[in-house]
């Protein structure tokens, strides 16, 4: 069955430290890949996306993600977190065989930033 | 453009009542999606419109759920005879044609008591 897995439910990181959030997918063919962030009371905001090409993708707010086909992974990274990065992060995929683009989301990773 | 808007932001209803939510997408977006998000989970796809045509419905969308997009602009999601299991955040998103970025609204949080 097609699936998106975010192995870490909760991550605590110190302000200024680096952050990596993991995402693995199980699909017949490489899907389109996305990372969204959700802050309390806010809608989901797209951080970055991967459709094809360069496997290192730059996004907004200083985030980047690396697509690794061999590992079926699309991990999100930030070199130095800010207190405002505290939020829930969702990895999402859209099958390339589906032109309608509906998204399948992982369960999310809650990020807590400590002083 | 103010983005995707949803109304109401919160709704508390008693079991058995009907509720209706509204979504106004970004004006030039012809695709509109509804998702449901329960506590501790990622959003789950419910249904999708291209212009006024509803092109796909998830198995999550039982007979008590109906969605419309009558003029290809705003959309409504109605839940009839609400159940406690319907308590969730209902998210709307819109996008341009093709597989492209979906822009999400703030959601409507439904609580069924």
PDB file of N, CA, C and O in Angstrom, chain A residues 6 9 36-45 87-92 103-110, chain B residues 6 9 21 33-47 58 60-61 65 77 79 84-93 104-112:
ATOM      1  N   UNK A   6       6.532   9.527   8.702  1.00  0.00           N
ATOM      2  CA  UNK A   6       7.399  10.451   9.428  1.00  0.00           C
ATOM      3  C   UNK A   6       7.707   9.765  10.756  1.00  0.00           C
ATOM      4  O   UNK A   6       6.863   9.719  11.647  1.00  0.00           O
ATOM      5  N   UNK A   9       7.586  11.553  15.950  1.00  0.00           N
ATOM      6  CA  UNK A   9       6.348  12.252  16.281  1.00  0.00           C
ATOM      7  C   UNK A   9       6.662  13.623  16.868  1.00  0.00           C
ATOM      8  O   UNK A   9       5.951  14.602  16.636  1.00  0.00           O
ATOM      9  N   UNK A  36       5.207  20.747   4.273  1.00  0.00           N
ATOM     10  CA  UNK A  36       4.360  21.831   4.739  1.00  0.00           C
ATOM     11  C   UNK A  36       4.621  22.060   6.224  1.00  0.00           C
ATOM     12  O   UNK A  36       4.986  21.133   6.956  1.00  0.00           O
ATOM     13  N   UNK A  37       4.365  23.278   6.679  1.00  0.00           N
ATOM     14  CA  UNK A  37       4.450  23.611   8.091  1.00  0.00           C
ATOM     15  C   UNK A  37       3.092  24.158   8.550  1.00  0.00           C
ATOM     16  O   UNK A  37       2.409  24.862   7.799  1.00  0.00           O
ATOM     17  N   UNK A  38       2.721  23.767   9.756  1.00  0.00           N
ATOM     18  CA  UNK A  38       1.442  24.216  10.314  1.00  0.00           C
ATOM     19  C   UNK A  38       1.690  24.787  11.706  1.00  0.00           C
ATOM     20  O   UNK A  38       2.091  24.073  12.618  1.00  0.00           O
ATOM     21  N   UNK A  39       1.441  26.069  11.852  1.00  0.00           N
ATOM     22  CA  UNK A  39       1.547  26.716  13.160  1.00  0.00           C
ATOM     23  C   UNK A  39       0.159  26.810  13.773  1.00  0.00           C
ATOM     24  O   UNK A  39      -0.838  26.803  13.044  1.00  0.00           O
ATOM     25  N   UNK A  40       0.081  26.883  15.090  1.00  0.00           N
ATOM     26  CA  UNK A  40      -1.237  26.929  15.756  1.00  0.00           C
ATOM     27  C   UNK A  40      -2.101  28.048  15.187  1.00  0.00           C
ATOM     28  O   UNK A  40      -1.666  29.192  15.068  1.00  0.00           O
ATOM     29  N   UNK A  41      -3.310  27.691  14.816  1.00  0.00           N
ATOM     30  CA  UNK A  41      -4.241  28.682  14.292  1.00  0.00           C
ATOM     31  C   UNK A  41      -3.978  29.109  12.869  1.00  0.00           C
ATOM     32  O   UNK A  41      -4.692  29.966  12.338  1.00  0.00           O
ATOM     33  N   UNK A  42      -2.975  28.515  12.254  1.00  0.00           N
ATOM     34  CA  UNK A  42      -2.626  28.879  10.883  1.00  0.00           C
ATOM     35  C   UNK A  42      -2.894  27.716   9.947  1.00  0.00           C
ATOM     36  O   UNK A  42      -2.910  26.560  10.349  1.00  0.00           O
ATOM     37  N   UNK A  43      -3.086  28.043   8.699  1.00  0.00           N
ATOM     38  CA  UNK A  43      -3.215  26.998   7.695  1.00  0.00           C
ATOM     39  C   UNK A  43      -1.864  26.392   7.375  1.00  0.00           C
ATOM     40  O   UNK A  43      -0.820  26.872   7.805  1.00  0.00           O
ATOM     41  N   UNK A  44      -1.883  25.339   6.615  1.00  0.00           N
ATOM     42  CA  UNK A  44      -0.646  24.713   6.158  1.00  0.00           C
ATOM     43  C   UNK A  44       0.054  25.625   5.160  1.00  0.00           C
ATOM     44  O   UNK A  44      -0.563  26.128   4.227  1.00  0.00           O
ATOM     45  N   UNK A  45       1.350  25.799   5.351  1.00  0.00           N
ATOM     46  CA  UNK A  45       2.145  26.626   4.451  1.00  0.00           C
ATOM     47  C   UNK A  45       3.200  25.758   3.785  1.00  0.00           C
ATOM     48  O   UNK A  45       3.918  25.010   4.450  1.00  0.00           O
ATOM     49  N   UNK A  87       6.595  24.406  15.468  1.00  0.00           N
ATOM     50  CA  UNK A  87       5.380  24.164  14.686  1.00  0.00           C
ATOM     51  C   UNK A  87       5.277  22.670  14.414  1.00  0.00           C
ATOM     52  O   UNK A  87       6.121  21.887  14.845  1.00  0.00           O
ATOM     53  N   UNK A  88       4.260  22.299  13.661  1.00  0.00           N
ATOM     54  CA  UNK A  88       4.156  20.916  13.203  1.00  0.00           C
ATOM     55  C   UNK A  88       4.493  20.879  11.719  1.00  0.00           C
ATOM     56  O   UNK A  88       4.055  21.731  10.941  1.00  0.00           O
ATOM     57  N   UNK A  89       5.276  19.883  11.351  1.00  0.00           N
ATOM     58  CA  UNK A  89       5.771  19.770   9.985  1.00  0.00           C
ATOM     59  C   UNK A  89       5.233  18.483   9.352  1.00  0.00           C
ATOM     60  O   UNK A  89       5.270  17.415   9.955  1.00  0.00           O
ATOM     61  N   UNK A  90       4.731  18.633   8.140  1.00  0.00           N
ATOM     62  CA  UNK A  90       4.144  17.512   7.429  1.00  0.00           C
ATOM     63  C   UNK A  90       4.847  17.281   6.102  1.00  0.00           C
ATOM     64  O   UNK A  90       5.029  18.222   5.319  1.00  0.00           O
ATOM     65  N   UNK A  91       5.214  16.048   5.880  1.00  0.00           N
ATOM     66  CA  UNK A  91       5.672  15.614   4.572  1.00  0.00           C
ATOM     67  C   UNK A  91       4.444  15.159   3.787  1.00  0.00           C
ATOM     68  O   UNK A  91       3.526  14.550   4.357  1.00  0.00           O
ATOM     69  N   UNK A  92       4.406  15.455   2.512  1.00  0.00           N
ATOM     70  CA  UNK A  92       3.259  15.059   1.691  1.00  0.00           C
ATOM     71  C   UNK A  92       3.745  14.619   0.320  1.00  0.00           C
ATOM     72  O   UNK A  92       4.782  15.076  -0.167  1.00  0.00           O
ATOM     73  N   UNK A 103      -3.030  15.234  -2.340  1.00  0.00           N
ATOM     74  CA  UNK A 103      -1.885  14.973  -1.491  1.00  0.00           C
ATOM     75  C   UNK A 103      -2.166  13.868  -0.469  1.00  0.00           C
ATOM     76  O   UNK A 103      -3.269  13.791   0.078  1.00  0.00           O
ATOM     77  N   UNK A 104      -1.140  13.054  -0.210  1.00  0.00           N
ATOM     78  CA  UNK A 104      -1.179  12.126   0.905  1.00  0.00           C
ATOM     79  C   UNK A 104      -0.144  12.596   1.912  1.00  0.00           C
ATOM     80  O   UNK A 104       1.033  12.754   1.573  1.00  0.00           O
ATOM     81  N   UNK A 105      -0.568  12.828   3.146  1.00  0.00           N
ATOM     82  CA  UNK A 105       0.290  13.404   4.167  1.00  0.00           C
ATOM     83  C   UNK A 105       0.798  12.339   5.135  1.00  0.00           C
ATOM     84  O   UNK A 105       0.120  11.342   5.407  1.00  0.00           O
ATOM     85  N   UNK A 106       1.987  12.595   5.681  1.00  0.00           N
ATOM     86  CA  UNK A 106       2.436  11.839   6.831  1.00  0.00           C
ATOM     87  C   UNK A 106       1.718  12.324   8.081  1.00  0.00           C
ATOM     88  O   UNK A 106       0.944  13.288   8.036  1.00  0.00           O
ATOM     89  N   UNK A 107       2.006  11.677   9.205  1.00  0.00           N
ATOM     90  CA  UNK A 107       1.321  11.996  10.464  1.00  0.00           C
ATOM     91  C   UNK A 107       1.846  13.264  11.115  1.00  0.00           C
ATOM     92  O   UNK A 107       1.240  13.778  12.052  1.00  0.00           O
ATOM     93  N   UNK A 108       2.975  13.757  10.638  1.00  0.00           N
ATOM     94  CA  UNK A 108       3.505  15.005  11.163  1.00  0.00           C
ATOM     95  C   UNK A 108       4.569  14.811  12.226  1.00  0.00           C
ATOM     96  O   UNK A 108       4.624  13.778  12.903  1.00  0.00           O
ATOM     97  N   UNK A 109       5.443  15.816  12.351  1.00  0.00           N
ATOM     98  CA  UNK A 109       6.441  15.877  13.421  1.00  0.00           C
ATOM     99  C   UNK A 109       6.281  17.210  14.128  1.00  0.00           C
ATOM    100  O   UNK A 109       6.345  18.269  13.487  1.00  0.00           O
ATOM    101  N   UNK A 110       6.049  17.148  15.425  1.00  0.00           N
ATOM    102  CA  UNK A 110       5.926  18.361  16.229  1.00  0.00           C
ATOM    103  C   UNK A 110       7.324  18.798  16.656  1.00  0.00           C
ATOM    104  O   UNK A 110       8.072  18.019  17.253  1.00  0.00           O
TER     105      UNK A 110
ATOM    106  N   UNK B   6     -11.881  30.375   4.911  1.00  0.00           N
ATOM    107  CA  UNK B   6     -12.869  29.376   5.317  1.00  0.00           C
ATOM    108  C   UNK B   6     -13.754  29.969   6.402  1.00  0.00           C
ATOM    109  O   UNK B   6     -13.278  30.734   7.258  1.00  0.00           O
ATOM    110  N   UNK B   9     -14.624  29.540  11.395  1.00  0.00           N
ATOM    111  CA  UNK B   9     -13.353  28.999  11.865  1.00  0.00           C
ATOM    112  C   UNK B   9     -13.572  27.907  12.905  1.00  0.00           C
ATOM    113  O   UNK B   9     -12.799  26.966  12.993  1.00  0.00           O
ATOM    114  N   UNK B  21     -19.989  24.111   5.900  1.00  0.00           N
ATOM    115  CA  UNK B  21     -18.790  24.935   5.903  1.00  0.00           C
ATOM    116  C   UNK B  21     -18.603  25.533   4.511  1.00  0.00           C
ATOM    117  O   UNK B  21     -18.949  24.914   3.518  1.00  0.00           O
ATOM    118  N   UNK B  33      -9.773  21.537  -3.166  1.00  0.00           N
ATOM    119  CA  UNK B  33      -9.677  20.277  -2.431  1.00  0.00           C
ATOM    120  C   UNK B  33     -10.223  20.464  -1.019  1.00  0.00           C
ATOM    121  O   UNK B  33     -10.060  21.521  -0.414  1.00  0.00           O
ATOM    122  N   UNK B  34     -10.838  19.407  -0.504  1.00  0.00           N
ATOM    123  CA  UNK B  34     -11.204  19.342   0.906  1.00  0.00           C
ATOM    124  C   UNK B  34     -10.420  18.201   1.554  1.00  0.00           C
ATOM    125  O   UNK B  34     -10.314  17.097   0.986  1.00  0.00           O
ATOM    126  N   UNK B  35      -9.887  18.494   2.751  1.00  0.00           N
ATOM    127  CA  UNK B  35      -9.190  17.500   3.554  1.00  0.00           C
ATOM    128  C   UNK B  35      -9.772  17.531   4.961  1.00  0.00           C
ATOM    129  O   UNK B  35     -10.330  18.523   5.409  1.00  0.00           O
ATOM    130  N   UNK B  36      -9.572  16.428   5.675  1.00  0.00           N
ATOM    131  CA  UNK B  36      -9.955  16.369   7.077  1.00  0.00           C
ATOM    132  C   UNK B  36      -8.727  15.996   7.898  1.00  0.00           C
ATOM    133  O   UNK B  36      -7.966  15.093   7.520  1.00  0.00           O
ATOM    134  N   UNK B  37      -8.568  16.691   9.017  1.00  0.00           N
ATOM    135  CA  UNK B  37      -7.420  16.438   9.891  1.00  0.00           C
ATOM    136  C   UNK B  37      -7.906  16.189  11.306  1.00  0.00           C
ATOM    137  O   UNK B  37      -8.528  17.048  11.917  1.00  0.00           O
ATOM    138  N   UNK B  38      -7.624  14.994  11.821  1.00  0.00           N
ATOM    139  CA  UNK B  38      -7.949  14.682  13.202  1.00  0.00           C
ATOM    140  C   UNK B  38      -6.699  14.852  14.056  1.00  0.00           C
ATOM    141  O   UNK B  38      -5.578  14.915  13.545  1.00  0.00           O
ATOM    142  N   UNK B  39      -6.915  14.914  15.345  1.00  0.00           N
ATOM    143  CA  UNK B  39      -5.836  15.227  16.280  1.00  0.00           C
ATOM    144  C   UNK B  39      -4.686  14.239  16.147  1.00  0.00           C
ATOM    145  O   UNK B  39      -4.891  13.025  16.160  1.00  0.00           O
ATOM    146  N   UNK B  40      -3.497  14.775  15.977  1.00  0.00           N
ATOM    147  CA  UNK B  40      -2.313  13.922  15.911  1.00  0.00           C
ATOM    148  C   UNK B  40      -2.086  13.261  14.563  1.00  0.00           C
ATOM    149  O   UNK B  40      -1.187  12.417  14.434  1.00  0.00           O
ATOM    150  N   UNK B  41      -2.873  13.634  13.592  1.00  0.00           N
ATOM    151  CA  UNK B  41      -2.727  13.033  12.265  1.00  0.00           C
ATOM    152  C   UNK B  41      -2.507  14.106  11.206  1.00  0.00           C
ATOM    153  O   UNK B  41      -2.810  15.282  11.414  1.00  0.00           O
ATOM    154  N   UNK B  42      -2.012  13.669  10.074  1.00  0.00           N
ATOM    155  CA  UNK B  42      -1.918  14.573   8.941  1.00  0.00           C
ATOM    156  C   UNK B  42      -3.265  14.674   8.242  1.00  0.00           C
ATOM    157  O   UNK B  42      -4.143  13.830   8.441  1.00  0.00           O
ATOM    158  N   UNK B  43      -3.436  15.684   7.429  1.00  0.00           N
ATOM    159  CA  UNK B  43      -4.695  15.820   6.684  1.00  0.00           C
ATOM    160  C   UNK B  43      -4.938  14.624   5.769  1.00  0.00           C
ATOM    161  O   UNK B  43      -3.999  14.050   5.219  1.00  0.00           O
ATOM    162  N   UNK B  44      -6.221  14.269   5.625  1.00  0.00           N
ATOM    163  CA  UNK B  44      -6.621  13.183   4.730  1.00  0.00           C
ATOM    164  C   UNK B  44      -7.540  13.745   3.648  1.00  0.00           C
ATOM    165  O   UNK B  44      -8.467  14.498   3.947  1.00  0.00           O
ATOM    166  N   UNK B  45      -7.291  13.348   2.441  1.00  0.00           N
ATOM    167  CA  UNK B  45      -8.053  13.828   1.294  1.00  0.00           C
ATOM    168  C   UNK B  45      -9.508  13.389   1.388  1.00  0.00           C
ATOM    169  O   UNK B  45      -9.801  12.231   1.702  1.00  0.00           O
ATOM    170  N   UNK B  46     -10.426  14.328   1.122  1.00  0.00           N
ATOM    171  CA  UNK B  46     -11.850  14.006   1.100  1.00  0.00           C
ATOM    172  C   UNK B  46     -12.427  14.053  -0.310  1.00  0.00           C
ATOM    173  O   UNK B  46     -13.056  13.116  -0.777  1.00  0.00           O
ATOM    174  N   UNK B  47     -12.217  15.202  -0.982  1.00  0.00           N
ATOM    175  CA  UNK B  47     -12.811  15.359  -2.301  1.00  0.00           C
ATOM    176  C   UNK B  47     -12.111  16.471  -3.052  1.00  0.00           C
ATOM    177  O   UNK B  47     -11.362  17.256  -2.470  1.00  0.00           O
ATOM    178  N   UNK B  58     -13.201  10.601  -1.718  1.00  0.00           N
ATOM    179  CA  UNK B  58     -12.565   9.563  -0.917  1.00  0.00           C
ATOM    180  C   UNK B  58     -13.620   8.648  -0.297  1.00  0.00           C
ATOM    181  O   UNK B  58     -14.769   9.060  -0.081  1.00  0.00           O
ATOM    182  N   UNK B  60     -13.589   8.042   2.610  1.00  0.00           N
ATOM    183  CA  UNK B  60     -13.868   8.661   3.904  1.00  0.00           C
ATOM    184  C   UNK B  60     -15.154   9.480   3.861  1.00  0.00           C
ATOM    185  O   UNK B  60     -15.759   9.758   4.897  1.00  0.00           O
ATOM    186  N   UNK B  61     -15.551   9.885   2.668  1.00  0.00           N
ATOM    187  CA  UNK B  61     -16.713  10.744   2.511  1.00  0.00           C
ATOM    188  C   UNK B  61     -17.969   9.873   2.458  1.00  0.00           C
ATOM    189  O   UNK B  61     -18.357   9.382   1.399  1.00  0.00           O
ATOM    190  N   UNK B  65     -21.983  13.098   3.964  1.00  0.00           N
ATOM    191  CA  UNK B  65     -21.183  14.235   3.517  1.00  0.00           C
ATOM    192  C   UNK B  65     -21.547  14.578   2.079  1.00  0.00           C
ATOM    193  O   UNK B  65     -21.675  13.704   1.232  1.00  0.00           O
ATOM    194  N   UNK B  77     -19.147  22.393   2.106  1.00  0.00           N
ATOM    195  CA  UNK B  77     -19.099  21.014   2.578  1.00  0.00           C
ATOM    196  C   UNK B  77     -20.168  20.876   3.650  1.00  0.00           C
ATOM    197  O   UNK B  77     -20.139  21.595   4.643  1.00  0.00           O
ATOM    198  N   UNK B  79     -22.276  18.358   6.295  1.00  0.00           N
ATOM    199  CA  UNK B  79     -22.333  17.091   7.003  1.00  0.00           C
ATOM    200  C   UNK B  79     -23.722  16.978   7.610  1.00  0.00           C
ATOM    201  O   UNK B  79     -24.138  17.846   8.388  1.00  0.00           O
ATOM    202  N   UNK B  84     -20.069  12.063  16.659  1.00  0.00           N
ATOM    203  CA  UNK B  84     -18.891  12.512  17.403  1.00  0.00           C
ATOM    204  C   UNK B  84     -17.610  12.247  16.622  1.00  0.00           C
ATOM    205  O   UNK B  84     -16.651  13.015  16.714  1.00  0.00           O
ATOM    206  N   UNK B  85     -17.604  11.214  15.833  1.00  0.00           N
ATOM    207  CA  UNK B  85     -16.439  10.898  15.026  1.00  0.00           C
ATOM    208  C   UNK B  85     -16.169  11.901  13.916  1.00  0.00           C
ATOM    209  O   UNK B  85     -15.108  11.860  13.285  1.00  0.00           O
ATOM    210  N   UNK B  86     -17.118  12.800  13.685  1.00  0.00           N
ATOM    211  CA  UNK B  86     -16.904  13.841  12.668  1.00  0.00           C
ATOM    212  C   UNK B  86     -16.080  14.999  13.214  1.00  0.00           C
ATOM    213  O   UNK B  86     -15.672  15.880  12.443  1.00  0.00           O
ATOM    214  N   UNK B  87     -15.855  15.023  14.517  1.00  0.00           N
ATOM    215  CA  UNK B  87     -15.065  16.095  15.116  1.00  0.00           C
ATOM    216  C   UNK B  87     -13.666  16.086  14.530  1.00  0.00           C
ATOM    217  O   UNK B  87     -12.956  15.073  14.585  1.00  0.00           O
ATOM    218  N   UNK B  88     -13.282  17.188  13.939  1.00  0.00           N
ATOM    219  CA  UNK B  88     -12.004  17.269  13.234  1.00  0.00           C
ATOM    220  C   UNK B  88     -11.815  18.693  12.732  1.00  0.00           C
ATOM    221  O   UNK B  88     -12.700  19.541  12.860  1.00  0.00           O
ATOM    222  N   UNK B  89     -10.648  18.929  12.131  1.00  0.00           N
ATOM    223  CA  UNK B  89     -10.404  20.171  11.410  1.00  0.00           C
ATOM    224  C   UNK B  89     -10.660  19.885   9.937  1.00  0.00           C
ATOM    225  O   UNK B  89     -10.103  18.925   9.389  1.00  0.00           O
ATOM    226  N   UNK B  90     -11.473  20.700   9.310  1.00  0.00           N
ATOM    227  CA  UNK B  90     -11.764  20.534   7.886  1.00  0.00           C
ATOM    228  C   UNK B  90     -11.010  21.625   7.129  1.00  0.00           C
ATOM    229  O   UNK B  90     -11.237  22.813   7.328  1.00  0.00           O
ATOM    230  N   UNK B  91     -10.123  21.188   6.262  1.00  0.00           N
ATOM    231  CA  UNK B  91      -9.237  22.084   5.543  1.00  0.00           C
ATOM    232  C   UNK B  91      -9.622  22.152   4.072  1.00  0.00           C
ATOM    233  O   UNK B  91      -9.982  21.145   3.462  1.00  0.00           O
ATOM    234  N   UNK B  92      -9.525  23.323   3.535  1.00  0.00           N
ATOM    235  CA  UNK B  92      -9.767  23.550   2.118  1.00  0.00           C
ATOM    236  C   UNK B  92      -8.465  24.045   1.495  1.00  0.00           C
ATOM    237  O   UNK B  92      -7.694  24.777   2.132  1.00  0.00           O
ATOM    238  N   UNK B  93      -8.221  23.635   0.272  1.00  0.00           N
ATOM    239  CA  UNK B  93      -7.028  24.091  -0.445  1.00  0.00           C
ATOM    240  C   UNK B  93      -7.402  24.361  -1.893  1.00  0.00           C
ATOM    241  O   UNK B  93      -8.367  23.787  -2.416  1.00  0.00           O
ATOM    242  N   UNK B 104      -3.512  26.361   1.324  1.00  0.00           N
ATOM    243  CA  UNK B 104      -4.507  25.947   2.299  1.00  0.00           C
ATOM    244  C   UNK B 104      -5.121  27.127   3.029  1.00  0.00           C
ATOM    245  O   UNK B 104      -4.445  28.130   3.319  1.00  0.00           O
ATOM    246  N   UNK B 105      -6.399  26.973   3.364  1.00  0.00           N
ATOM    247  CA  UNK B 105      -7.051  27.903   4.254  1.00  0.00           C
ATOM    248  C   UNK B 105      -6.754  27.568   5.704  1.00  0.00           C
ATOM    249  O   UNK B 105      -6.114  26.546   5.982  1.00  0.00           O
ATOM    250  N   UNK B 106      -7.245  28.380   6.631  1.00  0.00           N
ATOM    251  CA  UNK B 106      -6.965  28.168   8.058  1.00  0.00           C
ATOM    252  C   UNK B 106      -7.748  27.015   8.661  1.00  0.00           C
ATOM    253  O   UNK B 106      -7.436  26.567   9.762  1.00  0.00           O
ATOM    254  N   UNK B 107      -8.755  26.529   7.957  1.00  0.00           N
ATOM    255  CA  UNK B 107      -9.514  25.398   8.452  1.00  0.00           C
ATOM    256  C   UNK B 107     -10.739  25.793   9.252  1.00  0.00           C
ATOM    257  O   UNK B 107     -10.853  26.910   9.762  1.00  0.00           O
ATOM    258  N   UNK B 108     -11.679  24.845   9.324  1.00  0.00           N
ATOM    259  CA  UNK B 108     -12.838  24.957  10.211  1.00  0.00           C
ATOM    260  C   UNK B 108     -12.752  23.817  11.215  1.00  0.00           C
ATOM    261  O   UNK B 108     -12.728  22.647  10.824  1.00  0.00           O
ATOM    262  N   UNK B 109     -12.685  24.183  12.485  1.00  0.00           N
ATOM    263  CA  UNK B 109     -12.630  23.145  13.525  1.00  0.00           C
ATOM    264  C   UNK B 109     -14.043  22.811  13.969  1.00  0.00           C
ATOM    265  O   UNK B 109     -14.756  23.675  14.467  1.00  0.00           O
ATOM    266  N   UNK B 110     -14.430  21.566  13.766  1.00  0.00           N
ATOM    267  CA  UNK B 110     -15.759  21.098  14.144  1.00  0.00           C
ATOM    268  C   UNK B 110     -15.670  20.259  15.409  1.00  0.00           C
ATOM    269  O   UNK B 110     -14.860  19.333  15.490  1.00  0.00           O
ATOM    270  N   UNK B 111     -16.515  20.597  16.369  1.00  0.00           N
ATOM    271  CA  UNK B 111     -16.648  19.808  17.579  1.00  0.00           C
ATOM    272  C   UNK B 111     -18.091  19.342  17.675  1.00  0.00           C
ATOM    273  O   UNK B 111     -19.011  20.170  17.682  1.00  0.00           O
ATOM    274  N   UNK B 112     -18.282  18.040  17.745  1.00  0.00           N
ATOM    275  CA  UNK B 112     -19.618  17.464  17.872  1.00  0.00           C
ATOM    276  C   UNK B 112     -19.786  16.949  19.299  1.00  0.00           C
ATOM    277  O   UNK B 112     -19.010  16.080  19.743  1.00  0.00           O
TER     278      UNK B 112
END
